[in-house]
PDB file of N, CA, C and O in Angstrom:
ATOM      1  N   MET A 150      -3.798 -16.440  69.607  1.00  0.00           N
ATOM      2  CA  MET A 150      -3.050 -16.358  68.361  1.00  0.00           C
ATOM      3  C   MET A 150      -1.630 -16.847  68.617  1.00  0.00           C
ATOM      4  O   MET A 150      -0.971 -16.411  69.543  1.00  0.00           O
ATOM      5  N   THR A 151      -1.162 -17.721  67.780  1.00  0.00           N
ATOM      6  CA  THR A 151       0.197 -18.220  67.936  1.00  0.00           C
ATOM      7  C   THR A 151       1.174 -17.189  67.386  1.00  0.00           C
ATOM      8  O   THR A 151       0.850 -16.419  66.491  1.00  0.00           O
ATOM      9  N   ASP A 152       2.359 -17.200  67.938  1.00  0.00           N
ATOM     10  CA  ASP A 152       3.382 -16.242  67.544  1.00  0.00           C
ATOM     11  C   ASP A 152       4.078 -16.733  66.281  1.00  0.00           C
ATOM     12  O   ASP A 152       4.659 -17.816  66.273  1.00  0.00           O
ATOM     13  N   PRO A 153       4.010 -15.938  65.185  1.00  0.00           N
ATOM     14  CA  PRO A 153       4.756 -16.342  63.996  1.00  0.00           C
ATOM     15  C   PRO A 153       6.253 -16.263  64.277  1.00  0.00           C
ATOM     16  O   PRO A 153       6.685 -15.623  65.216  1.00  0.00           O
ATOM     17  N   ALA A 154       6.999 -16.922  63.465  1.00  0.00           N
ATOM     18  CA  ALA A 154       8.451 -16.896  63.625  1.00  0.00           C
ATOM     19  C   ALA A 154       8.931 -15.452  63.647  1.00  0.00           C
ATOM     20  O   ALA A 154       8.360 -14.593  62.980  1.00  0.00           O
ATOM     21  N   PRO A 155       9.977 -15.159  64.438  1.00  0.00           N
ATOM     22  CA  PRO A 155      10.470 -13.781  64.531  1.00  0.00           C
ATOM     23  C   PRO A 155      10.782 -13.145  63.184  1.00  0.00           C
ATOM     24  O   PRO A 155      10.557 -11.955  63.005  1.00  0.00           O
ATOM     25  N   LYS A 156      11.268 -13.928  62.244  1.00  0.00           N
ATOM     26  CA  LYS A 156      11.561 -13.370  60.922  1.00  0.00           C
ATOM     27  C   LYS A 156      10.296 -12.902  60.215  1.00  0.00           C
ATOM     28  O   LYS A 156      10.325 -11.965  59.446  1.00  0.00           O
ATOM     29  N   LEU A 157       9.183 -13.562  60.458  1.00  0.00           N
ATOM     30  CA  LEU A 157       7.914 -13.174  59.849  1.00  0.00           C
ATOM     31  C   LEU A 157       7.210 -12.111  60.679  1.00  0.00           C
ATOM     32  O   LEU A 157       6.503 -11.268  60.135  1.00  0.00           O
ATOM     33  N   ARG A 158       7.420 -12.119  61.997  1.00  0.00           N
ATOM     34  CA  ARG A 158       6.724 -11.207  62.898  1.00  0.00           C
ATOM     35  C   ARG A 158       7.032  -9.748  62.583  1.00  0.00           C
ATOM     36  O   ARG A 158       6.145  -8.899  62.583  1.00  0.00           O
ATOM     37  N   LYS A 159       8.285  -9.423  62.301  1.00  0.00           N
ATOM     38  CA  LYS A 159       8.648  -8.029  62.060  1.00  0.00           C
ATOM     39  C   LYS A 159       8.025  -7.469  60.778  1.00  0.00           C
ATOM     40  O   LYS A 159       7.388  -6.422  60.833  1.00  0.00           O
ATOM     41  N   PRO A 160       8.153  -8.115  59.630  1.00  0.00           N
ATOM     42  CA  PRO A 160       7.516  -7.550  58.441  1.00  0.00           C
ATOM     43  C   PRO A 160       5.983  -7.513  58.558  1.00  0.00           C
ATOM     44  O   PRO A 160       5.347  -6.563  58.113  1.00  0.00           O
ATOM     45  N   LEU A 161       5.420  -8.549  59.187  1.00  0.00           N
ATOM     46  CA  LEU A 161       3.970  -8.574  59.375  1.00  0.00           C
ATOM     47  C   LEU A 161       3.530  -7.442  60.298  1.00  0.00           C
ATOM     48  O   LEU A 161       2.551  -6.745  60.030  1.00  0.00           O
ATOM     49  N   GLY A 162       4.277  -7.224  61.372  1.00  0.00           N
ATOM     50  CA  GLY A 162       3.960  -6.146  62.301  1.00  0.00           C
ATOM     51  C   GLY A 162       4.086  -4.778  61.669  1.00  0.00           C
ATOM     52  O   GLY A 162       3.255  -3.899  61.890  1.00  0.00           O
ATOM     53  N   ILE A 163       5.119  -4.583  60.879  1.00  0.00           N
ATOM     54  CA  ILE A 163       5.314  -3.298  60.206  1.00  0.00           C
ATOM     55  C   ILE A 163       4.190  -3.054  59.202  1.00  0.00           C
ATOM     56  O   ILE A 163       3.657  -1.940  59.111  1.00  0.00           O
ATOM     57  N   LEU A 164       3.804  -4.085  58.472  1.00  0.00           N
ATOM     58  CA  LEU A 164       2.691  -3.949  57.529  1.00  0.00           C
ATOM     59  C   LEU A 164       1.402  -3.596  58.269  1.00  0.00           C
ATOM     60  O   LEU A 164       0.659  -2.694  57.854  1.00  0.00           O
ATOM     61  N   LEU A 165       1.157  -4.267  59.379  1.00  0.00           N
ATOM     62  CA  LEU A 165      -0.029  -3.977  60.176  1.00  0.00           C
ATOM     63  C   LEU A 165       0.016  -2.551  60.720  1.00  0.00           C
ATOM     64  O   LEU A 165      -0.994  -1.849  60.725  1.00  0.00           O
ATOM     65  N   MET A 166       1.185  -2.099  61.145  1.00  0.00           N
ATOM     66  CA  MET A 166       1.339  -0.733  61.639  1.00  0.00           C
ATOM     67  C   MET A 166       1.002   0.279  60.546  1.00  0.00           C
ATOM     68  O   MET A 166       0.295   1.259  60.789  1.00  0.00           O
ATOM     69  N   ILE A 167       1.476   0.049  59.347  1.00  0.00           N
ATOM     70  CA  ILE A 167       1.198   0.947  58.223  1.00  0.00           C
ATOM     71  C   ILE A 167      -0.297   0.991  57.938  1.00  0.00           C
ATOM     72  O   ILE A 167      -0.867   2.065  57.727  1.00  0.00           O
ATOM     73  N   VAL A 168      -0.939  -0.164  57.944  1.00  0.00           N
ATOM     74  CA  VAL A 168      -2.383  -0.222  57.695  1.00  0.00           C
ATOM     75  C   VAL A 168      -3.154   0.516  58.789  1.00  0.00           C
ATOM     76  O   VAL A 168      -4.058   1.311  58.492  1.00  0.00           O
ATOM     77  N   LEU A 169      -2.790   0.294  60.048  1.00  0.00           N
ATOM     78  CA  LEU A 169      -3.483   0.961  61.147  1.00  0.00           C
ATOM     79  C   LEU A 169      -3.287   2.474  61.109  1.00  0.00           C
ATOM     80  O   LEU A 169      -4.237   3.224  61.341  1.00  0.00           O
ATOM     81  N   ILE A 170      -2.087   2.932  60.795  1.00  0.00           N
ATOM     82  CA  ILE A 170      -1.840   4.374  60.698  1.00  0.00           C
ATOM     83  C   ILE A 170      -2.610   4.967  59.530  1.00  0.00           C
ATOM     84  O   ILE A 170      -3.157   6.068  59.635  1.00  0.00           O
ATOM     85  N   ALA A 171      -2.701   4.247  58.419  1.00  0.00           N
ATOM     86  CA  ALA A 171      -3.469   4.743  57.271  1.00  0.00           C
ATOM     87  C   ALA A 171      -4.951   4.862  57.618  1.00  0.00           C
ATOM     88  O   ALA A 171      -5.596   5.867  57.274  1.00  0.00           O
ATOM     89  N   ILE A 172      -5.488   3.873  58.318  1.00  0.00           N
ATOM     90  CA  ILE A 172      -6.897   3.936  58.736  1.00  0.00           C
ATOM     91  C   ILE A 172      -7.104   5.103  59.692  1.00  0.00           C
ATOM     92  O   ILE A 172      -8.065   5.863  59.569  1.00  0.00           O
ATOM     93  N   TYR A 173      -6.180   5.264  60.644  1.00  0.00           N
ATOM     94  CA  TYR A 173      -6.277   6.377  61.592  1.00  0.00           C
ATOM     95  C   TYR A 173      -6.223   7.717  60.850  1.00  0.00           C
ATOM     96  O   TYR A 173      -6.984   8.639  61.146  1.00  0.00           O
ATOM     97  N   ALA A 174      -5.330   7.831  59.869  1.00  0.00           N
ATOM     98  CA  ALA A 174      -5.216   9.070  59.097  1.00  0.00           C
ATOM     99  C   ALA A 174      -6.507   9.370  58.345  1.00  0.00           C
ATOM    100  O   ALA A 174      -6.928  10.532  58.257  1.00  0.00           O
ATOM    101  N   LEU A 175      -7.157   8.339  57.807  1.00  0.00           N
ATOM    102  CA  LEU A 175      -8.432   8.550  57.112  1.00  0.00           C
ATOM    103  C   LEU A 175      -9.513   9.045  58.078  1.00  0.00           C
ATOM    104  O   LEU A 175     -10.299   9.928  57.730  1.00  0.00           O
ATOM    105  N   ILE A 176      -9.536   8.491  59.267  1.00  0.00           N
ATOM    106  CA  ILE A 176     -10.522   8.912  60.267  1.00  0.00           C
ATOM    107  C   ILE A 176     -10.279  10.371  60.667  1.00  0.00           C
ATOM    108  O   ILE A 176     -11.212  11.182  60.701  1.00  0.00           O
ATOM    109  N   VAL A 177      -9.021  10.714  60.942  1.00  0.00           N
ATOM    110  CA  VAL A 177      -8.706  12.091  61.335  1.00  0.00           C
ATOM    111  C   VAL A 177      -8.977  13.058  60.184  1.00  0.00           C
ATOM    112  O   VAL A 177      -9.475  14.161  60.398  1.00  0.00           O
ATOM    113  N   THR A 178      -8.691  12.635  58.966  1.00  0.00           N
ATOM    114  CA  THR A 178      -8.974  13.474  57.805  1.00  0.00           C
ATOM    115  C   THR A 178     -10.474  13.744  57.676  1.00  0.00           C
ATOM    116  O   THR A 178     -10.880  14.853  57.330  1.00  0.00           O
ATOM    117  N   ALA A 179     -11.291  12.736  57.979  1.00  0.00           N
ATOM    118  CA  ALA A 179     -12.742  12.927  57.926  1.00  0.00           C
ATOM    119  C   ALA A 179     -13.207  13.935  58.980  1.00  0.00           C
ATOM    120  O   ALA A 179     -14.230  14.595  58.794  1.00  0.00           O
ATOM    121  N   LEU A 180     -12.460  14.060  60.070  1.00  0.00           N
ATOM    122  CA  LEU A 180     -12.810  15.014  61.123  1.00  0.00           C
ATOM    123  C   LEU A 180     -12.286  16.421  60.841  1.00  0.00           C
ATOM    124  O   LEU A 180     -12.632  17.364  61.561  1.00  0.00           O
ATOM    125  N   ALA A 181     -11.468  16.585  59.823  1.00  0.00           N
ATOM    126  CA  ALA A 181     -10.804  17.863  59.565  1.00  0.00           C
ATOM    127  C   ALA A 181     -11.789  18.998  59.292  1.00  0.00           C
ATOM    128  O   ALA A 181     -11.623  20.091  59.830  1.00  0.00           O
ATOM    129  N   ASP A 182     -12.788  18.777  58.477  1.00  0.00           N
ATOM    130  CA  ASP A 182     -13.736  19.851  58.154  1.00  0.00           C
ATOM    131  C   ASP A 182     -14.502  20.341  59.376  1.00  0.00           C
ATOM    132  O   ASP A 182     -14.576  21.551  59.601  1.00  0.00           O
ATOM    133  N   PRO A 183     -15.101  19.436  60.170  1.00  0.00           N
ATOM    134  CA  PRO A 183     -15.803  19.945  61.354  1.00  0.00           C
ATOM    135  C   PRO A 183     -14.865  20.652  62.341  1.00  0.00           C
ATOM    136  O   PRO A 183     -15.243  21.664  62.931  1.00  0.00           O
ATOM    137  N   ILE A 184     -13.649  20.150  62.492  1.00  0.00           N
ATOM    138  CA  ILE A 184     -12.709  20.770  63.424  1.00  0.00           C
ATOM    139  C   ILE A 184     -12.247  22.118  62.893  1.00  0.00           C
ATOM    140  O   ILE A 184     -12.064  23.071  63.658  1.00  0.00           O
ATOM    141  N   ALA A 185     -12.070  22.227  61.588  1.00  0.00           N
ATOM    142  CA  ALA A 185     -11.598  23.475  60.978  1.00  0.00           C
ATOM    143  C   ALA A 185     -12.582  24.624  61.198  1.00  0.00           C
ATOM    144  O   ALA A 185     -12.188  25.786  61.164  1.00  0.00           O
ATOM    145  N   GLY A 186     -13.846  24.315  61.426  1.00  0.00           N
ATOM    146  CA  GLY A 186     -14.839  25.353  61.662  1.00  0.00           C
ATOM    147  C   GLY A 186     -14.814  25.912  63.074  1.00  0.00           C
ATOM    148  O   GLY A 186     -15.485  26.902  63.371  1.00  0.00           O
ATOM    149  N   LEU A 187     -14.033  25.313  63.943  1.00  0.00           N
ATOM    150  CA  LEU A 187     -13.950  25.758  65.335  1.00  0.00           C
ATOM    151  C   LEU A 187     -12.924  26.884  65.468  1.00  0.00           C
ATOM    152  O   LEU A 187     -12.028  27.018  64.627  1.00  0.00           O
ATOM    153  N   PRO A 188     -13.034  27.678  66.526  1.00  0.00           N
ATOM    154  CA  PRO A 188     -12.006  28.702  66.754  1.00  0.00           C
ATOM    155  C   PRO A 188     -10.623  28.060  66.921  1.00  0.00           C
ATOM    156  O   PRO A 188     -10.497  26.938  67.407  1.00  0.00           O
ATOM    157  N   ILE A 189      -9.582  28.778  66.531  1.00  0.00           N
ATOM    158  CA  ILE A 189      -8.227  28.231  66.521  1.00  0.00           C
ATOM    159  C   ILE A 189      -7.777  27.761  67.903  1.00  0.00           C
ATOM    160  O   ILE A 189      -7.069  26.753  68.012  1.00  0.00           O
ATOM    161  N   LEU A 190      -8.197  28.459  68.950  1.00  0.00           N
ATOM    162  CA  LEU A 190      -7.780  28.049  70.294  1.00  0.00           C
ATOM    163  C   LEU A 190      -8.492  26.781  70.753  1.00  0.00           C
ATOM    164  O   LEU A 190      -8.055  26.133  71.702  1.00  0.00           O
ATOM    165  N   VAL A 191      -9.561  26.413  70.097  1.00  0.00           N
ATOM    166  CA  VAL A 191     -10.232  25.139  70.368  1.00  0.00           C
ATOM    167  C   VAL A 191      -9.614  24.057  69.481  1.00  0.00           C
ATOM    168  O   VAL A 191      -9.436  22.919  69.914  1.00  0.00           O
ATOM    169  N   GLN A 192      -9.259  24.423  68.260  1.00  0.00           N
ATOM    170  CA  GLN A 192      -8.649  23.467  67.334  1.00  0.00           C
ATOM    171  C   GLN A 192      -7.303  22.947  67.841  1.00  0.00           C
ATOM    172  O   GLN A 192      -7.024  21.759  67.729  1.00  0.00           O
ATOM    173  N   LEU A 193      -6.504  23.842  68.376  1.00  0.00           N
ATOM    174  CA  LEU A 193      -5.139  23.484  68.759  1.00  0.00           C
ATOM    175  C   LEU A 193      -5.079  22.277  69.699  1.00  0.00           C
ATOM    176  O   LEU A 193      -4.371  21.303  69.393  1.00  0.00           O
ATOM    177  N   PRO A 194      -5.810  22.277  70.832  1.00  0.00           N
ATOM    178  CA  PRO A 194      -5.718  21.083  71.689  1.00  0.00           C
ATOM    179  C   PRO A 194      -6.299  19.827  71.038  1.00  0.00           C
ATOM    180  O   PRO A 194      -5.833  18.717  71.306  1.00  0.00           O
ATOM    181  N   ILE A 195      -7.283  19.995  70.167  1.00  0.00           N
ATOM    182  CA  ILE A 195      -7.852  18.833  69.469  1.00  0.00           C
ATOM    183  C   ILE A 195      -6.799  18.210  68.555  1.00  0.00           C
ATOM    184  O   ILE A 195      -6.603  16.991  68.555  1.00  0.00           O
ATOM    185  N   TRP A 196      -6.102  19.042  67.782  1.00  0.00           N
ATOM    186  CA  TRP A 196      -5.080  18.518  66.867  1.00  0.00           C
ATOM    187  C   TRP A 196      -3.914  17.903  67.626  1.00  0.00           C
ATOM    188  O   TRP A 196      -3.358  16.888  67.206  1.00  0.00           O
ATOM    189  N   ILE A 197      -3.531  18.520  68.745  1.00  0.00           N
ATOM    190  CA  ILE A 197      -2.459  17.946  69.564  1.00  0.00           C
ATOM    191  C   ILE A 197      -2.888  16.574  70.089  1.00  0.00           C
ATOM    192  O   ILE A 197      -2.138  15.599  70.018  1.00  0.00           O
ATOM    193  N   PHE A 198      -4.112  16.503  70.624  1.00  0.00           N
ATOM    194  CA  PHE A 198      -4.645  15.241  71.138  1.00  0.00           C
ATOM    195  C   PHE A 198      -4.691  14.178  70.044  1.00  0.00           C
ATOM    196  O   PHE A 198      -4.231  13.043  70.249  1.00  0.00           O
ATOM    197  N   LEU A 199      -5.213  14.531  68.866  1.00  0.00           N
ATOM    198  CA  LEU A 199      -5.300  13.563  67.773  1.00  0.00           C
ATOM    199  C   LEU A 199      -3.914  13.169  67.252  1.00  0.00           C
ATOM    200  O   LEU A 199      -3.722  12.050  66.795  1.00  0.00           O
ATOM    201  N   GLY A 200      -2.955  14.091  67.343  1.00  0.00           N
ATOM    202  CA  GLY A 200      -1.597  13.782  66.912  1.00  0.00           C
ATOM    203  C   GLY A 200      -0.886  12.806  67.834  1.00  0.00           C
ATOM    204  O   GLY A 200       0.003  12.077  67.416  1.00  0.00           O
ATOM    205  N   ILE A 201      -1.290  12.784  69.090  1.00  0.00           N
ATOM    206  CA  ILE A 201      -0.672  11.899  70.078  1.00  0.00           C
ATOM    207  C   ILE A 201      -1.452  10.588  70.225  1.00  0.00           C
ATOM    208  O   ILE A 201      -0.871   9.553  70.537  1.00  0.00           O
ATOM    209  N   LEU A 202      -2.734  10.618  69.975  1.00  0.00           N
ATOM    210  CA  LEU A 202      -3.625   9.486  70.241  1.00  0.00           C
ATOM    211  C   LEU A 202      -3.201   8.184  69.560  1.00  0.00           C
ATOM    212  O   LEU A 202      -3.327   7.107  70.138  1.00  0.00           O
ATOM    213  N   TRP A 203      -2.659   8.250  68.366  1.00  0.00           N
ATOM    214  CA  TRP A 203      -2.309   7.035  67.622  1.00  0.00           C
ATOM    215  C   TRP A 203      -1.230   6.211  68.321  1.00  0.00           C
ATOM    216  O   TRP A 203      -1.099   5.013  68.083  1.00  0.00           O
ATOM    217  N   ILE A 204      -0.463   6.864  69.204  1.00  0.00           N
ATOM    218  CA  ILE A 204       0.637   6.166  69.866  1.00  0.00           C
ATOM    219  C   ILE A 204       0.134   5.048  70.782  1.00  0.00           C
ATOM    220  O   ILE A 204       0.747   3.984  70.864  1.00  0.00           O
ATOM    221  N   PHE A 205      -0.994   5.279  71.470  1.00  0.00           N
ATOM    222  CA  PHE A 205      -1.451   4.326  72.474  1.00  0.00           C
ATOM    223  C   PHE A 205      -1.827   2.959  71.896  1.00  0.00           C
ATOM    224  O   PHE A 205      -1.413   1.941  72.451  1.00  0.00           O
ATOM    225  N   PRO A 206      -2.556   2.882  70.790  1.00  0.00           N
ATOM    226  CA  PRO A 206      -2.778   1.539  70.234  1.00  0.00           C
ATOM    227  C   PRO A 206      -1.537   0.966  69.542  1.00  0.00           C
ATOM    228  O   PRO A 206      -1.411  -0.242  69.383  1.00  0.00           O
ATOM    229  N   ALA A 207      -0.597   1.826  69.177  1.00  0.00           N
ATOM    230  CA  ALA A 207       0.616   1.344  68.506  1.00  0.00           C
ATOM    231  C   ALA A 207       1.603   0.714  69.485  1.00  0.00           C
ATOM    232  O   ALA A 207       2.382  -0.157  69.092  1.00  0.00           O
ATOM    233  N   LYS A 208       1.574   1.139  70.740  1.00  0.00           N
ATOM    234  CA  LYS A 208       2.544   0.622  71.713  1.00  0.00           C
ATOM    235  C   LYS A 208       2.500  -0.899  71.854  1.00  0.00           C
ATOM    236  O   LYS A 208       3.544  -1.545  71.794  1.00  0.00           O
ATOM    237  N   PRO A 209       1.322  -1.524  72.034  1.00  0.00           N
ATOM    238  CA  PRO A 209       1.314  -2.989  72.124  1.00  0.00           C
ATOM    239  C   PRO A 209       1.798  -3.664  70.833  1.00  0.00           C
ATOM    240  O   PRO A 209       2.462  -4.702  70.885  1.00  0.00           O
ATOM    241  N   LEU A 210       1.486  -3.048  69.692  1.00  0.00           N
ATOM    242  CA  LEU A 210       1.933  -3.621  68.421  1.00  0.00           C
ATOM    243  C   LEU A 210       3.455  -3.560  68.314  1.00  0.00           C
ATOM    244  O   LEU A 210       4.094  -4.532  67.909  1.00  0.00           O
ATOM    245  N   ILE A 211       4.040  -2.447  68.713  1.00  0.00           N
ATOM    246  CA  ILE A 211       5.501  -2.329  68.683  1.00  0.00           C
ATOM    247  C   ILE A 211       6.128  -3.337  69.646  1.00  0.00           C
ATOM    248  O   ILE A 211       7.132  -3.978  69.322  1.00  0.00           O
ATOM    249  N   ARG A 212       5.527  -3.496  70.818  1.00  0.00           N
ATOM    250  CA  ARG A 212       6.033  -4.474  71.790  1.00  0.00           C
ATOM    251  C   ARG A 212       5.977  -5.878  71.189  1.00  0.00           C
ATOM    252  O   ARG A 212       6.902  -6.666  71.336  1.00  0.00           O
ATOM    253  N   TRP A 213       4.872  -6.204  70.505  1.00  0.00           N
ATOM    254  CA  TRP A 213       4.737  -7.526  69.888  1.00  0.00           C
ATOM    255  C   TRP A 213       5.790  -7.723  68.794  1.00  0.00           C
ATOM    256  O   TRP A 213       6.393  -8.796  68.698  1.00  0.00           O
ATOM    257  N   ILE A 214       6.033  -6.687  67.994  1.00  0.00           N
ATOM    258  CA  ILE A 214       7.044  -6.796  66.941  1.00  0.00           C
ATOM    259  C   ILE A 214       8.408  -7.110  67.556  1.00  0.00           C
ATOM    260  O   ILE A 214       9.150  -7.951  67.046  1.00  0.00           O
ATOM    261  N   GLU A 215       8.719  -6.461  68.653  1.00  0.00           N
ATOM    262  CA  GLU A 215      10.027  -6.623  69.266  1.00  0.00           C
ATOM    263  C   GLU A 215      10.168  -7.889  70.108  1.00  0.00           C
ATOM    264  O   GLU A 215      11.220  -8.513  70.103  1.00  0.00           O
ATOM    265  N   THR A 216       9.117  -8.263  70.851  1.00  0.00           N
ATOM    266  CA  THR A 216       9.260  -9.345  71.817  1.00  0.00           C
ATOM    267  C   THR A 216       8.398 -10.571  71.524  1.00  0.00           C
ATOM    268  O   THR A 216       8.652 -11.643  72.075  1.00  0.00           O
ATOM    269  N   GLY A 217       7.347 -10.388  70.749  1.00  0.00           N
ATOM    270  CA  GLY A 217       6.414 -11.492  70.515  1.00  0.00           C
ATOM    271  C   GLY A 217       5.316 -11.567  71.558  1.00  0.00           C
ATOM    272  O   GLY A 217       4.503 -12.476  71.531  1.00  0.00           O
ATOM    273  N   GLN A 218       5.289 -10.601  72.486  1.00  0.00           N
ATOM    274  CA  GLN A 218       4.269 -10.555  73.536  1.00  0.00           C
ATOM    275  C   GLN A 218       3.487  -9.261  73.425  1.00  0.00           C
ATOM    276  O   GLN A 218       4.045  -8.209  73.168  1.00  0.00           O
ATOM    277  N   TRP A 219       2.161  -9.354  73.656  1.00  0.00           N
ATOM    278  CA  TRP A 219       1.309  -8.151  73.586  1.00  0.00           C
ATOM    279  C   TRP A 219       1.399  -7.316  74.845  1.00  0.00           C
ATOM    280  O   TRP A 219       1.290  -6.100  74.788  1.00  0.00           O
ATOM    281  N   LYS A 220       1.586  -7.959  75.986  1.00  0.00           N
ATOM    282  CA  LYS A 220       1.633  -7.235  77.258  1.00  0.00           C
ATOM    283  C   LYS A 220       3.036  -7.265  77.822  1.00  0.00           C
ATOM    284  O   LYS A 220       3.774  -8.230  77.630  1.00  0.00           O
ATOM    285  N   ALA A 221       3.374  -6.190  78.541  1.00  0.00           N
ATOM    286  CA  ALA A 221       4.689  -6.142  79.201  1.00  0.00           C
ATOM    287  C   ALA A 221       4.701  -7.121  80.363  1.00  0.00           C
ATOM    288  O   ALA A 221       3.690  -7.350  81.015  1.00  0.00           O
ATOM    289  N   GLY A 222       5.841  -7.659  80.627  1.00  0.00           N
ATOM    290  CA  GLY A 222       5.934  -8.513  81.801  1.00  0.00           C
ATOM    291  C   GLY A 222       6.435  -9.831  81.541  1.00  0.00           C
ATOM    292  O   GLY A 222       6.884 -10.664  81.156  1.00  0.00           O
TER     293      GLY A 222
END
């Protein structure tokens, strides 16, 4: 994929980030009912894990928005 101009890269990246977070939120919302049926001490680490999980796929996208490169280096 060719790198769009920096002026286009930032708005495009932010739009993509919003779309990805919305999709992730829909997936986590679909898991809410089954998780809610678990004991609270089991729910807590699941919710913490799901609350942090979205960061890992977002990191390369944020790097691309800032530098135009997907990988560090």
